[in-house]
Short mmCIF file of C-alpha atoms in Angstrom, two decimals:
data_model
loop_
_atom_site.label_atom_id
_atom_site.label_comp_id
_atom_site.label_asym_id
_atom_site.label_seq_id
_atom_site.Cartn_x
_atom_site.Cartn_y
_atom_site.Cartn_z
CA UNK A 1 0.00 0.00 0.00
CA UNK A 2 1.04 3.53 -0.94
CA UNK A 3 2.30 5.96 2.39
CA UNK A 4 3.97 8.59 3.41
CA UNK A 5 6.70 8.16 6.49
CA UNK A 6 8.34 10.86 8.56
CA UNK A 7 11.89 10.37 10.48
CA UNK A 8 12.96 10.59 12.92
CA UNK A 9 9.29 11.01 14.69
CA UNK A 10 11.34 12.42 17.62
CA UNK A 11 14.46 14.32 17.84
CA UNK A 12 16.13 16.87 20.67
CA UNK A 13 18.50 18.99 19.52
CA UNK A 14 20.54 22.42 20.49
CA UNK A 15 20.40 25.89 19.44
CA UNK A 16 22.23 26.72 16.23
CA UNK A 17 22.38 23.24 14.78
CA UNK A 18 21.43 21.89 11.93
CA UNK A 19 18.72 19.78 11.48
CA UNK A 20 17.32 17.60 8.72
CA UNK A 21 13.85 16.31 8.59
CA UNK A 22 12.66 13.77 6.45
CA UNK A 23 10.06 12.76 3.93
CA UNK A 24 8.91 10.34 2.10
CA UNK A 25 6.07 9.51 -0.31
CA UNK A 26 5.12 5.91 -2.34
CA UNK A 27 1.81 7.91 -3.66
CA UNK A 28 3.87 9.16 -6.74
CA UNK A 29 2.19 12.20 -5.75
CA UNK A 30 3.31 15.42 -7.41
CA UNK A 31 2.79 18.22 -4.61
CA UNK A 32 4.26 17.70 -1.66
CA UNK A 33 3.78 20.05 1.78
CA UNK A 34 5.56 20.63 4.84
CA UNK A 35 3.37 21.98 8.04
CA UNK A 36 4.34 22.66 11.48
CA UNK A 37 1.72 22.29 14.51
CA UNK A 38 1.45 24.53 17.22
CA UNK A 39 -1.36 24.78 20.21
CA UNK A 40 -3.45 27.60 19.49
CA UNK A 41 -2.25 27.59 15.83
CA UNK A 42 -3.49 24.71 14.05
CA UNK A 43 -1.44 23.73 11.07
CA UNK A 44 0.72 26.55 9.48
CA UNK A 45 2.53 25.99 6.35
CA UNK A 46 6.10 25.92 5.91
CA UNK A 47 6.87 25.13 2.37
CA UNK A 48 5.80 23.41 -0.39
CA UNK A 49 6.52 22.01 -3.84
CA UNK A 50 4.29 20.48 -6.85
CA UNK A 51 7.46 18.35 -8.65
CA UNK A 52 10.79 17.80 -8.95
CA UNK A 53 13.01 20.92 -8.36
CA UNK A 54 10.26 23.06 -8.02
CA UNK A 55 9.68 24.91 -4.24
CA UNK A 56 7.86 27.48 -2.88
CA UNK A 57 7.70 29.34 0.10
CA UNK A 58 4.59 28.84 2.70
CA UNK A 59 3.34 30.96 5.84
CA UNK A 60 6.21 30.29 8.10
CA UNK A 61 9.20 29.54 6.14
CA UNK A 62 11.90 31.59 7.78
CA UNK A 63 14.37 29.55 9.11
CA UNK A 64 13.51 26.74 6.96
CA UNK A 65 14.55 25.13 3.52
CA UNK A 66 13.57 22.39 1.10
CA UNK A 67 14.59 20.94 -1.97
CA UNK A 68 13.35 18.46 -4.49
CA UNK A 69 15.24 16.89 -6.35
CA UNK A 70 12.83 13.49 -6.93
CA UNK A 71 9.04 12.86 -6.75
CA UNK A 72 9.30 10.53 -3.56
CA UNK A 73 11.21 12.94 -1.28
CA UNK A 74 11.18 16.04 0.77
CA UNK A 75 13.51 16.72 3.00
CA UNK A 76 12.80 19.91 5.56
CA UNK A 77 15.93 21.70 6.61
CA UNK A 78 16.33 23.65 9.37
CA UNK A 79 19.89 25.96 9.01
CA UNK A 80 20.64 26.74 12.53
CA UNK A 81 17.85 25.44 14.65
CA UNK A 82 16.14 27.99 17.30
CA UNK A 83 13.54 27.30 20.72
CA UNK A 84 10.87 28.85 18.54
CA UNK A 85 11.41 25.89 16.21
CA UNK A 86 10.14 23.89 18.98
CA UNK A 87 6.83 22.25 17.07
CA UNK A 88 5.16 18.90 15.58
CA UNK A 89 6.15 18.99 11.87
CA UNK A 90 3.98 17.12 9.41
CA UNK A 91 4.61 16.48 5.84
CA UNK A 92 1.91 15.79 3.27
CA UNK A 93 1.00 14.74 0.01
CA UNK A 94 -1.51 15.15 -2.94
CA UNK A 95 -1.96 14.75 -6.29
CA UNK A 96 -4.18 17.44 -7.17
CA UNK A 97 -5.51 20.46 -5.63
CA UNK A 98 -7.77 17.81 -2.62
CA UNK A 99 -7.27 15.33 -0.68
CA UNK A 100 -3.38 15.52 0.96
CA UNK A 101 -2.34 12.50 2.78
CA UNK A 102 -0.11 13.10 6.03
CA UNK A 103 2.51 11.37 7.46
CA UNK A 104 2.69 10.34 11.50
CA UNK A 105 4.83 13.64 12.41
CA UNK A 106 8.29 14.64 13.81
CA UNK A 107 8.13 16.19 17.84
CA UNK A 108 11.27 18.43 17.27
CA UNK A 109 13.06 19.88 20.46
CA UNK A 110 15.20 22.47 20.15
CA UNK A 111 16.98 23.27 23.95
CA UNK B 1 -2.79 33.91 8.90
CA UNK B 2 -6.10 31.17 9.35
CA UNK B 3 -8.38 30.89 6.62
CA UNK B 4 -11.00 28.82 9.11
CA UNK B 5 -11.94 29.10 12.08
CA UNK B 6 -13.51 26.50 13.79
CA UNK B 7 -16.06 26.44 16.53
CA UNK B 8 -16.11 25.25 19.08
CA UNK B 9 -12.73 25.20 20.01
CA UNK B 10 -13.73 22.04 22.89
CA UNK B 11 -16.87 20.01 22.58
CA UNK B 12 -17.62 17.36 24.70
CA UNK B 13 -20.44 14.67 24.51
CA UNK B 14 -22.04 11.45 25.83
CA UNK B 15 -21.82 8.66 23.46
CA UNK B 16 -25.01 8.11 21.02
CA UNK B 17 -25.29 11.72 20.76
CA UNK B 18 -24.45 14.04 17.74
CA UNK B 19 -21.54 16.17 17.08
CA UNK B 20 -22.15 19.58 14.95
CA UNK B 21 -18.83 21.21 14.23
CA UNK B 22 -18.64 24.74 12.84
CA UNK B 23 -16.33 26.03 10.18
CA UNK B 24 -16.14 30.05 8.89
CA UNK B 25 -13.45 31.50 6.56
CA UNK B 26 -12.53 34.31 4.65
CA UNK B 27 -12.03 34.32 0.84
CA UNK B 28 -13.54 32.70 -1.74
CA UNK B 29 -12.95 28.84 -2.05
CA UNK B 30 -13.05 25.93 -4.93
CA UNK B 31 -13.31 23.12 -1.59
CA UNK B 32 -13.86 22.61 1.66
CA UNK B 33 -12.88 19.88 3.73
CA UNK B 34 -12.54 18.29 6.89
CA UNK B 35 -9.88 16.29 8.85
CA UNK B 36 -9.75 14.34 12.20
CA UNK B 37 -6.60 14.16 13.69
CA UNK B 38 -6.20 11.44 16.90
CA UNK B 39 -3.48 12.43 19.24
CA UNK B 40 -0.23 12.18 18.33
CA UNK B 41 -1.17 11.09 14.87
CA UNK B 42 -1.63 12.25 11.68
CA UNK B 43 -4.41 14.21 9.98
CA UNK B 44 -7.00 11.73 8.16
CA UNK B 45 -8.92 13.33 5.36
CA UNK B 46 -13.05 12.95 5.98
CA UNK B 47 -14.73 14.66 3.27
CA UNK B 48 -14.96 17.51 0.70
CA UNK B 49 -17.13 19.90 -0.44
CA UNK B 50 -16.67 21.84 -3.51
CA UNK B 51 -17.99 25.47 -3.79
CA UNK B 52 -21.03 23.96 -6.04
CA UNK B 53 -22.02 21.56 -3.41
CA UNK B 54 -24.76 22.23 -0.51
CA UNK B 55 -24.66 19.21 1.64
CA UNK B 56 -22.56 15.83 1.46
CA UNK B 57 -23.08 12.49 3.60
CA UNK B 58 -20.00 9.88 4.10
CA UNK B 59 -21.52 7.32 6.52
CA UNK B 60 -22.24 9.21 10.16
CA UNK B 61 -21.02 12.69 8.54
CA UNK B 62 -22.94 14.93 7.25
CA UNK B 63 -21.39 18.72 5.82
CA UNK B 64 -23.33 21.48 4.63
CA UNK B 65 -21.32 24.38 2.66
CA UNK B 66 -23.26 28.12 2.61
CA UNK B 67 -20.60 29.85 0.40
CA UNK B 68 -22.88 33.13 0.94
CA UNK B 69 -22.09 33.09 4.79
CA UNK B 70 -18.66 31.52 4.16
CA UNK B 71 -19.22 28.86 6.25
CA UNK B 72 -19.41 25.08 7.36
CA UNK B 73 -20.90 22.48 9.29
CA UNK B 74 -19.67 18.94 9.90
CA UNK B 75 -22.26 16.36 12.22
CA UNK B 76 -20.86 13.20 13.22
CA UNK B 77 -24.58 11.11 14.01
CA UNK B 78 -24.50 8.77 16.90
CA UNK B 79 -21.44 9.08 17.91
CA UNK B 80 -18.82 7.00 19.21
CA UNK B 81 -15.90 6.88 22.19
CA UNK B 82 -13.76 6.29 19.12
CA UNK B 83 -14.45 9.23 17.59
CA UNK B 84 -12.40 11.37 20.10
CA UNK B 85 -10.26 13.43 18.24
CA UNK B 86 -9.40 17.13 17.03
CA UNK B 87 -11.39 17.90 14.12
CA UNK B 88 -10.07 20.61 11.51
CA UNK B 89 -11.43 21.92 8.54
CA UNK B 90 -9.18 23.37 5.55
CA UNK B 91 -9.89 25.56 2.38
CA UNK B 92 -9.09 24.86 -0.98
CA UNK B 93 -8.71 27.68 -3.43
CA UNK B 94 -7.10 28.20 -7.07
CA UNK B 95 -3.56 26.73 -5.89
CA UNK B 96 -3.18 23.17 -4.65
CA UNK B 97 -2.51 24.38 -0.99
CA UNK B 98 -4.93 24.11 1.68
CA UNK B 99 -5.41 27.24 4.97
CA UNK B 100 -5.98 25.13 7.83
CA UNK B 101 -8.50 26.15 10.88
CA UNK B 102 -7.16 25.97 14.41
CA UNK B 103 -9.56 22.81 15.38
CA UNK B 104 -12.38 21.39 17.32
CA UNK B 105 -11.15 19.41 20.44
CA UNK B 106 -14.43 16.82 19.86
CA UNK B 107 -14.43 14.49 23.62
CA UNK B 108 -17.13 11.27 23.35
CA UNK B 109 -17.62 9.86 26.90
CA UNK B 110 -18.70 6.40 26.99
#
């Protein structure tokens, strides 16, 4: 069966690092989405991208970078990790402009 | 910034009873749709509602759409201690990207 897994689904890290996030996709889905969850904020986007080496920028993307460089992947990047990057990130698929199919989310600490 | 906003933001219920779950947003949309989230999961798509539609059933859901109020309504019928979850609803306009609401925290006691 198609999916779409996250890893790690938990990681603590320190300020200033840099952190990668992964995703990955078996839908063969074209647009792919990166969210982070807060309490009191719902789901805010980060960035997103509709195909190979295409991204775009979402709500929230300072401090954040993607790139695409197949249909299965999407890796979120955070250059030099901050406390206020303290969230539950979810990636997501779709294929056209409905349904988007999440994965189980990564709890990233940042102390 | 939130396209929908959900309400209520906690709604809690005895099992067998129904669940109405309110939706408003702010521009116009092509869909409309609704997710449950269980926690520490995943969001799980429920249902959609284009801009055309007025009401849709899946099983125990029922969503109306009033695109002249800008707003939503999902009812869960009869429902169940395993339908505990945070409900959101998101808006789908002329890009493939959806605006998320901030949620309805929906409790079932058995």
């Amino acid at each position: 069966d198609a999916e779409i897994t996250q890893s790690p689904r938990h990681k603590i890290t320190e300020t200033g690092r840099q952190v990668t996030l992964a995703c990955h996709q078996t839908w063969n889905h074209n647009n792919m989405f990166w969210y982070r969850q807060d309490l009191g904020h719902g789901l805010r986007l980060i960035h997103y991208s509709y195909g190979v080496h295409d991204t775009n920028k979402g709500e929230v993307s300072d401090g954040y970078s993607v790139s695409r460089s197949n249909t299965e992947d999407l890796p979120l990047t955070l250059e030099s990790a901050a406390s206020s990057q303290t969230s539950v990130y979810f990636c997501a698929s779709s294929d056209r402009a409905d349904t988007q199919y999440f994965g189980p989310g990564t709890r990233l600490t940042v102390l | 910034s939130q396209q929908g906003e959900e309400d209520p933001q906690a709604l809690s219920i005895q099992e067998g009873e129904n669940a109405t779950m309110n939706c408003s947003y702010k521009t116009s949309i092509n869909n409309l749709q609704w997710y449950r989230q269980n926690s520490g999961r995943g969001l799980v798509h429920l249902i959609l509602i284009r801009s055309n539609e007025r009401e849709k059933h899946s099983g125990r859901l029922r969503v109306t759409l009033d695109t002249s109020k800008k707003s939503s309504s999902l009812l869960i019928t009869a429902s169940r201690a395993a339908d505990t979850a945070s409900y959101f609803c998101a808006t789908g306009g002329a890009t493939n990207k959806l605006i998320f609401g901030t949620g309805t925290l929906l409790a079932v006691q058995p």
